[in-house]
Short mmCIF file of C-alpha atoms in Angstrom, two decimals:
data_model
loop_
_atom_site.label_atom_id
_atom_site.label_comp_id
_atom_site.label_asym_id
_atom_site.label_seq_id
_atom_site.Cartn_x
_atom_site.Cartn_y
_atom_site.Cartn_z
CA MET Q 1 8.98 -23.10 -0.09
CA ARG Q 2 11.49 -23.32 3.17
CA ALA Q 3 11.87 -27.09 2.18
CA ALA Q 4 13.21 -25.89 -1.77
CA ALA Q 5 15.47 -24.00 -0.22
CA PHE Q 6 17.35 -26.01 2.25
CA ALA Q 7 17.19 -28.40 -0.45
CA LEU Q 8 19.59 -25.95 -2.36
CA ALA Q 9 21.00 -24.49 0.60
CA PRO Q 10 24.45 -24.64 -0.40
CA LEU Q 11 23.92 -22.85 -3.85
CA LEU Q 12 21.81 -20.59 -2.41
CA LEU Q 13 24.26 -19.62 0.18
CA ALA Q 14 27.01 -19.85 -2.48
CA GLN Q 15 24.83 -17.01 -4.55
CA GLY Q 16 24.10 -15.23 -1.89
CA ALA Q 17 27.12 -14.52 -0.98
CA GLY Q 18 27.95 -13.32 -4.57
CA VAL Q 19 25.64 -11.28 -4.78
CA ARG Q 20 27.33 -9.56 -1.11
CA ARG Q 21 30.94 -8.88 -2.73
CA ARG Q 22 29.23 -8.06 -5.50
CA THR Q 23 26.98 -5.16 -5.07
CA PRO Q 24 27.51 -1.88 -4.15
CA VAL Q 25 26.33 -0.74 -0.14
CA LEU Q 26 24.86 2.64 -0.69
CA PRO Q 27 24.06 4.43 2.33
CA GLU Q 28 20.55 6.29 3.44
CA ALA Q 29 19.19 9.12 2.13
CA ALA Q 30 20.74 12.47 3.45
CA GLY Q 31 18.24 14.98 4.78
CA PRO Q 32 16.15 16.20 7.62
CA ARG Q 33 13.64 12.70 8.49
CA ALA Q 34 10.48 15.32 9.06
CA GLY Q 35 8.89 17.94 7.16
CA SER Q 36 5.87 19.30 5.64
CA VAL Q 37 4.58 19.71 1.89
CA PRO Q 38 2.14 22.62 1.71
CA GLY Q 39 -1.67 22.58 1.38
CA ASP Q 40 -5.30 24.12 2.35
CA GLY Q 41 -7.08 22.70 5.19
CA PRO Q 42 -6.29 21.29 8.16
CA PRO Q 43 -3.05 19.61 8.11
CA LEU Q 44 -3.01 16.17 7.54
CA THR Q 45 -0.20 14.12 9.57
CA ALA Q 46 2.17 10.83 8.28
CA ALA Q 47 3.91 8.95 10.03
CA VAL Q 48 6.33 6.62 7.96
CA LEU Q 49 7.80 3.51 9.71
CA GLY Q 50 10.27 0.77 7.63
CA GLU Q 51 13.56 -0.79 6.16
CA SER Q 52 16.17 0.13 3.88
CA THR Q 53 13.65 1.15 1.31
CA ALA Q 54 11.53 3.29 3.43
CA ALA Q 55 15.25 4.75 5.02
CA GLY Q 56 16.53 6.04 1.60
CA VAL Q 57 18.77 3.57 0.12
CA GLY Q 58 18.80 4.17 -3.32
CA VAL Q 59 18.24 8.14 -3.35
CA ALA Q 60 20.53 11.02 -1.84
CA ARG Q 61 17.61 13.04 -0.42
CA GLN Q 62 14.70 11.91 1.74
CA GLU Q 63 12.35 15.03 -0.43
CA ASP Q 64 12.96 12.03 -3.55
CA ALA Q 65 12.98 9.07 -1.41
CA LEU Q 66 9.65 6.86 -0.32
CA ALA Q 67 9.05 9.14 2.36
CA GLY Q 68 9.08 12.54 0.80
CA ARG Q 69 7.70 11.36 -1.39
CA PHE Q 70 4.79 9.86 -0.18
CA ALA Q 71 4.04 13.13 1.70
CA ALA Q 72 4.57 14.65 -1.16
CA ALA Q 73 1.92 12.66 -2.95
CA LEU Q 74 -0.82 13.14 -0.03
CA ALA Q 75 -0.72 16.39 -0.43
CA ALA Q 76 -0.80 16.71 -3.84
CA ALA Q 77 -4.25 14.30 -4.12
CA SER Q 78 -5.83 15.59 -0.70
CA GLY Q 79 -5.28 19.28 -1.25
CA ARG Q 80 -3.74 19.52 2.29
CA GLU Q 81 -0.59 20.27 4.23
CA VAL Q 82 1.02 17.41 5.07
CA ARG Q 83 3.26 17.11 7.89
CA TRP Q 84 5.35 13.58 7.94
CA ARG Q 85 8.07 12.16 9.78
CA LEU Q 86 10.36 9.45 9.74
CA SER Q 87 11.47 6.18 11.81
CA ALA Q 88 13.69 3.68 9.65
CA ARG Q 89 16.67 1.73 9.72
CA THR Q 90 18.71 -0.88 6.85
CA GLY Q 91 18.50 -3.99 7.87
CA THR Q 92 15.22 -4.03 10.35
CA THR Q 93 13.68 -7.06 10.47
CA ALA Q 94 9.23 -7.17 11.84
CA ALA Q 95 10.45 -8.35 15.18
CA GLN Q 96 12.57 -5.71 15.44
CA ALA Q 97 10.96 -2.66 14.22
CA THR Q 98 8.61 -2.22 17.27
CA PRO Q 99 11.56 -1.67 19.92
CA ARG Q 100 13.90 -0.02 17.10
CA LEU Q 101 11.52 2.36 15.45
CA VAL Q 102 8.34 2.89 17.46
CA PRO Q 103 9.89 5.17 19.35
CA GLY Q 104 11.68 7.25 16.69
CA LEU Q 105 7.78 7.73 15.78
CA ALA Q 106 6.94 9.74 19.50
CA GLY Q 107 4.78 12.95 18.10
CA PRO Q 108 1.33 13.97 17.63
CA PRO Q 109 -1.39 10.83 16.24
CA ALA Q 110 -1.18 10.28 13.16
CA ASP Q 111 -4.01 10.35 10.50
CA VAL Q 112 -1.84 8.08 8.57
CA VAL Q 113 0.38 5.55 9.13
CA LEU Q 114 3.45 3.70 6.51
CA VAL Q 115 4.64 0.58 7.57
CA ALA Q 116 7.42 -0.62 4.70
CA LEU Q 117 8.71 -4.06 6.08
CA GLY Q 118 9.27 -7.46 4.46
CA VAL Q 119 12.50 -7.57 2.26
CA ASN Q 120 14.36 -8.51 5.09
CA ASP Q 121 12.33 -10.90 6.59
CA THR Q 122 12.64 -12.28 3.01
CA LEU Q 123 15.88 -12.47 3.30
CA ARG Q 124 16.07 -14.47 6.05
CA LEU Q 125 13.37 -17.19 4.95
CA ARG Q 126 10.71 -15.95 7.39
CA SER Q 127 7.74 -18.42 8.20
CA PRO Q 128 4.29 -16.50 7.21
CA ALA Q 129 3.07 -17.11 10.96
CA ALA Q 130 6.20 -15.41 12.34
CA TRP Q 131 5.75 -12.71 10.03
CA LEU Q 132 2.54 -12.27 11.13
CA ARG Q 133 2.67 -12.38 14.60
CA ASP Q 134 5.41 -9.73 14.05
CA VAL Q 135 3.41 -7.32 12.09
CA THR Q 136 0.40 -8.04 14.22
CA ALA Q 137 2.75 -6.75 17.39
CA LEU Q 138 4.36 -4.13 15.86
CA LEU Q 139 0.72 -2.90 14.51
CA ASP Q 140 -0.12 -3.27 18.38
CA ALA Q 141 2.53 -0.48 19.10
CA LEU Q 142 1.62 1.75 16.64
CA ALA Q 143 -2.44 2.02 17.40
CA PRO Q 144 -1.18 4.50 20.28
CA LEU Q 145 0.72 6.92 17.58
CA THR Q 146 -2.51 6.11 15.40
CA ALA Q 147 -5.33 9.38 15.52
CA PRO Q 148 -8.82 8.31 16.12
CA GLY Q 149 -9.94 7.34 12.26
CA GLY Q 150 -6.67 6.92 11.37
CA VAL Q 151 -5.63 4.16 8.56
CA THR Q 152 -2.27 2.14 8.73
CA VAL Q 153 -0.93 1.37 5.37
CA LEU Q 154 0.95 -2.04 4.60
CA ALA Q 155 3.34 -1.56 2.08
CA GLY Q 156 3.03 -4.76 0.72
CA LEU Q 157 6.24 -6.65 -0.46
CA PRO Q 158 8.00 -6.16 -4.43
CA ASP Q 159 8.51 -8.41 -6.64
CA LEU Q 160 11.95 -9.78 -5.58
CA GLY Q 161 11.54 -11.94 -8.94
CA ARG Q 162 12.23 -8.72 -10.60
CA PHE Q 163 15.32 -7.60 -9.11
CA PRO Q 164 18.10 -8.05 -12.14
CA THR Q 165 21.05 -8.41 -9.16
CA LEU Q 166 19.60 -11.58 -8.03
CA PRO Q 167 20.59 -14.38 -10.21
CA GLN Q 168 18.25 -17.68 -10.44
CA PRO Q 169 17.49 -19.95 -8.18
CA LEU Q 170 18.25 -17.37 -5.28
CA ARG Q 171 15.59 -14.89 -7.08
CA GLY Q 172 12.74 -17.61 -7.65
CA VAL Q 173 12.91 -18.47 -3.88
CA LEU Q 174 12.90 -15.34 -3.01
CA ALA Q 175 10.43 -14.25 -4.90
CA ARG Q 176 8.21 -17.17 -4.18
CA GLN Q 177 8.89 -16.39 0.14
CA ALA Q 178 8.28 -12.93 -1.04
CA ARG Q 179 4.81 -13.71 -2.05
CA ASP Q 180 4.02 -15.71 1.00
CA LEU Q 181 4.62 -12.98 2.79
CA ASP Q 182 3.11 -10.55 1.49
CA ALA Q 183 -0.26 -12.88 1.13
CA ALA Q 184 -0.03 -13.01 4.96
CA LEU Q 185 0.23 -9.07 5.08
CA ALA Q 186 -2.93 -8.65 3.04
CA GLY Q 187 -4.64 -11.14 5.35
CA LEU Q 188 -4.20 -8.02 8.06
CA ALA Q 189 -5.81 -6.24 6.66
CA ARG Q 190 -9.86 -4.78 8.48
CA PRO Q 191 -11.38 -1.07 9.46
CA GLY Q 192 -8.33 1.35 10.00
CA VAL Q 193 -5.72 -0.91 8.19
CA ARG Q 194 -5.11 -1.72 4.42
CA HIS Q 195 -2.70 -3.36 2.30
CA ALA Q 196 -1.68 -1.70 -0.82
CA PRO Q 197 0.07 -4.07 -3.39
CA ALA Q 198 3.39 -2.84 -4.53
CA PRO Q 199 3.64 -1.94 -8.40
CA PRO Q 200 5.89 -3.37 -10.09
CA LEU Q 201 9.09 -1.56 -10.38
CA ASP Q 202 11.44 -3.58 -13.21
CA GLY Q 203 11.09 -1.16 -16.43
CA PRO Q 204 14.12 1.27 -17.30
CA GLY Q 205 16.20 3.44 -15.04
CA LEU Q 206 13.45 2.30 -11.25
CA PHE Q 207 16.31 0.60 -9.91
CA ALA Q 208 19.45 2.19 -7.81
CA ASP Q 209 22.84 1.72 -8.55
CA ASP Q 210 22.83 -1.55 -6.58
CA GLY Q 211 20.31 -2.98 -8.58
CA PHE Q 212 18.08 -3.92 -5.81
CA HIS Q 213 17.18 -0.84 -4.15
CA PRO Q 214 14.36 1.51 -6.05
CA GLY Q 215 16.27 4.83 -7.50
CA ALA Q 216 14.19 8.44 -7.10
CA ALA Q 217 11.56 7.42 -9.91
CA ALA Q 218 10.29 3.72 -8.46
CA CYS Q 219 10.28 5.37 -5.20
CA ARG Q 220 7.51 8.60 -6.78
CA LEU Q 221 5.50 5.85 -8.44
CA TRP Q 222 5.13 3.46 -5.28
CA ALA Q 223 4.11 6.73 -3.21
CA ASP Q 224 1.53 7.66 -5.11
CA ALA Q 225 0.43 3.99 -5.16
CA LEU Q 226 0.05 4.20 -1.25
CA ALA Q 227 -1.32 7.58 -1.42
CA ARG Q 228 -3.55 6.50 -3.60
CA VAL Q 229 -4.88 3.74 -1.13
CA ALA Q 230 -4.54 5.65 2.34
CA LEU Q 231 -6.75 8.51 0.89
CA ALA Q 232 -9.55 6.19 -0.51
CA ALA Q 233 -12.93 5.43 0.96
CA PRO Q 234 -13.08 3.34 3.06
CA SER Q 235 -15.09 0.43 1.45
#
């Protein structure tokens, strides 16, 4: 894949520049980055870390973004109160996440930790081996913030081949890169760490105005899928 990208580099660079010129720059979602969703029984604590999707780019308010919808989905499925907190920033790679985002998750150990990264690593054509090193280091840094018996959910990379704003052949190159990184990510699954494949996100009205980030409906769909993986009984 990297060899193919190198061969197509002049065209891909030109297409990438064109996409950046045409694509509106959307802000991160407004609103608190911590909160609670009512429920019964002992509270469930959730911590969310990630890039622009986790930060809520593409929606107006955090309650409609991935973290807020994930907390709501956990509460609905478990019947428990969910106390959640978020540390996310647009443009963050897996290598940057440990120093940039992990300190922002300080607080009570989390029963569920959600990691939503990978698109920026895809855009940078990060090799699967380097990506694995970065994510493994991040998991090590998150371990002290995870409650005993807690679970870390690695959100699978979305299929960039479905992103309407990307032209061919750039779309195909990035789609293959995302699949390679996601396959490597799935290999990190073990007791206490789960990989959650991204659902298809190409239906009507699922993308934000930039044609790149998920809108509110897509965040709800994705959050529901992530919550099912987080709450599933250990296999």
